[in-house]
mmCIF file of C-alpha atoms in Angstrom:
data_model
loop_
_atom_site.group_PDB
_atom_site.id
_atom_site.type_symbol
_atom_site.label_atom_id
_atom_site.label_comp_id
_atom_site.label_asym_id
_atom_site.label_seq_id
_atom_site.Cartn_x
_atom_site.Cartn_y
_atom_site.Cartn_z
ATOM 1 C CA UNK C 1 0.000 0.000 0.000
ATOM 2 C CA UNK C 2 0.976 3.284 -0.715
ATOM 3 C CA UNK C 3 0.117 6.695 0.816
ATOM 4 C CA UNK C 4 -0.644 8.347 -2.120
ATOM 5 C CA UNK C 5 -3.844 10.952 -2.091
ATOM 6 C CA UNK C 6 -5.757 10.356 -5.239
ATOM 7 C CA UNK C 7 -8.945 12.960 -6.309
ATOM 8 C CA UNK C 8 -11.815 11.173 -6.684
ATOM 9 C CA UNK C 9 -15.544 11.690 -8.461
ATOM 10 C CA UNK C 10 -17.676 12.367 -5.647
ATOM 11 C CA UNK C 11 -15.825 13.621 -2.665
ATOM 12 C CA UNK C 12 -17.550 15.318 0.050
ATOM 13 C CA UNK C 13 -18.271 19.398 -0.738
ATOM 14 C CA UNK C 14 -16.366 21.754 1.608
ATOM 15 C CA UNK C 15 -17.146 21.890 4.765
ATOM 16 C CA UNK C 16 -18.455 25.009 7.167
ATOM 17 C CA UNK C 17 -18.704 26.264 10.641
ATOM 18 C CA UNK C 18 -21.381 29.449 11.491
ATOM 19 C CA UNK C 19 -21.620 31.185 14.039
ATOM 20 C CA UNK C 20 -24.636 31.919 15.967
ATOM 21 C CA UNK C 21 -25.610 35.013 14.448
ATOM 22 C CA UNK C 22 -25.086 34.157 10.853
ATOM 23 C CA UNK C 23 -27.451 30.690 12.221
ATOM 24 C CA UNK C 24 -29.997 33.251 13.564
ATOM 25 C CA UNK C 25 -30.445 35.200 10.552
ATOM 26 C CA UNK C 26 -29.683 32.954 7.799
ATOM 27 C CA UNK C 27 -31.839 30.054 9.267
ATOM 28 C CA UNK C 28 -34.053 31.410 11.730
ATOM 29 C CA UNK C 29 -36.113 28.721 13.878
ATOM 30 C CA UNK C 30 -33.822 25.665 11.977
ATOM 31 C CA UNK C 31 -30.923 23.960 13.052
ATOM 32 C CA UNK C 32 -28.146 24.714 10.017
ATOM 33 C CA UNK C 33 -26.092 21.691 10.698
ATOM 34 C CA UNK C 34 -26.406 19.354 7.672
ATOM 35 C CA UNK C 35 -28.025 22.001 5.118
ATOM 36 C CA UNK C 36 -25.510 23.102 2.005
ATOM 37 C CA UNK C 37 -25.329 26.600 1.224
ATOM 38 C CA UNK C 38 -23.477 28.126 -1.845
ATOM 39 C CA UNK C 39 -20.724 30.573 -1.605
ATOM 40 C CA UNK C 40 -19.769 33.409 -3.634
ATOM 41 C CA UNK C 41 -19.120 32.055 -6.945
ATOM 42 C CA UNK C 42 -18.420 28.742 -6.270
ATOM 43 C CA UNK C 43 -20.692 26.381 -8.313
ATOM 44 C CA UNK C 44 -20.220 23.671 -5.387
ATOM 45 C CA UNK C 45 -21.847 23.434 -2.087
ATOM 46 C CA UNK C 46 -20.584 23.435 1.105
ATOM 47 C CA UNK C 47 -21.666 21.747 4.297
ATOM 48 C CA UNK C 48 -22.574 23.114 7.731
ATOM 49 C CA UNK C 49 -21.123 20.947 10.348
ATOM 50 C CA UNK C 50 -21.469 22.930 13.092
ATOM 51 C CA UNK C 51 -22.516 26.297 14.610
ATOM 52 C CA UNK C 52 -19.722 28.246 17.189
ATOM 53 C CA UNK C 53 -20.410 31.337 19.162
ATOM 54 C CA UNK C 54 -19.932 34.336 18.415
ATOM 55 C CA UNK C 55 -17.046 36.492 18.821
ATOM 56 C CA UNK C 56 -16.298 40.264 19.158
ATOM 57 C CA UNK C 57 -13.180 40.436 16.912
ATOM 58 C CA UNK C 58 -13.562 44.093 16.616
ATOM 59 C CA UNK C 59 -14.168 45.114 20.049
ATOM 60 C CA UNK C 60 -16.947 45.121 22.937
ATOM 61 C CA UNK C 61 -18.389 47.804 21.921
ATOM 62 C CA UNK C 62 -19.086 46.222 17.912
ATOM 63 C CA UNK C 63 -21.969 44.310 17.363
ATOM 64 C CA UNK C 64 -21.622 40.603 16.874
ATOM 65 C CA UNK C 65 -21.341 40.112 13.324
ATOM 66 C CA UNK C 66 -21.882 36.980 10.880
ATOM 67 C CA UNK C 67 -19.343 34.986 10.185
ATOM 68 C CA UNK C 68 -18.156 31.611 9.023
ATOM 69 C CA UNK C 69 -14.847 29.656 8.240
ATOM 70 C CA UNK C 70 -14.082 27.100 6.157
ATOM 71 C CA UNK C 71 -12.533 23.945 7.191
ATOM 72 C CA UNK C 72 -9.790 21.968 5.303
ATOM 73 C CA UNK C 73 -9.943 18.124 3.966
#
């Protein structure tokens, strides 16, 4: 056996985490995890796998704002 990474047909889209705000206003009253959501330009979906809290990157005094990150393969 080798450990050589081949590309396959078929692999799993990208995968996402939200936070709770981008949750709240993008799927209000659902849970996100599991849904696929389209980004930008990209003609693939991606995956929610999880929602995270939300941080205050600017500040205390900023409002929360909506975010989410992309996890790596």
């Amino acid at each position: 056996p080798s450990n050589v990474l081949t590309f396959q047909v078929g692999l799993p889209p990208g995968v996402l985490l939200v936070n709770e705000t981008l949750a709240r206003r993008d799927f209000p009253g659902e849970n996100p995890v599991g849904r696929f959501v389209y980004i930008g330009r990209d003609s693939d979906p991606w995956e929610i796998v999880g929602v995270v809290g939300d941080v205050r990157q600017f500040g205390q005094d900023q409002d929360e704002a909506a975010d989410l990150r992309a996890i790596s393969q």
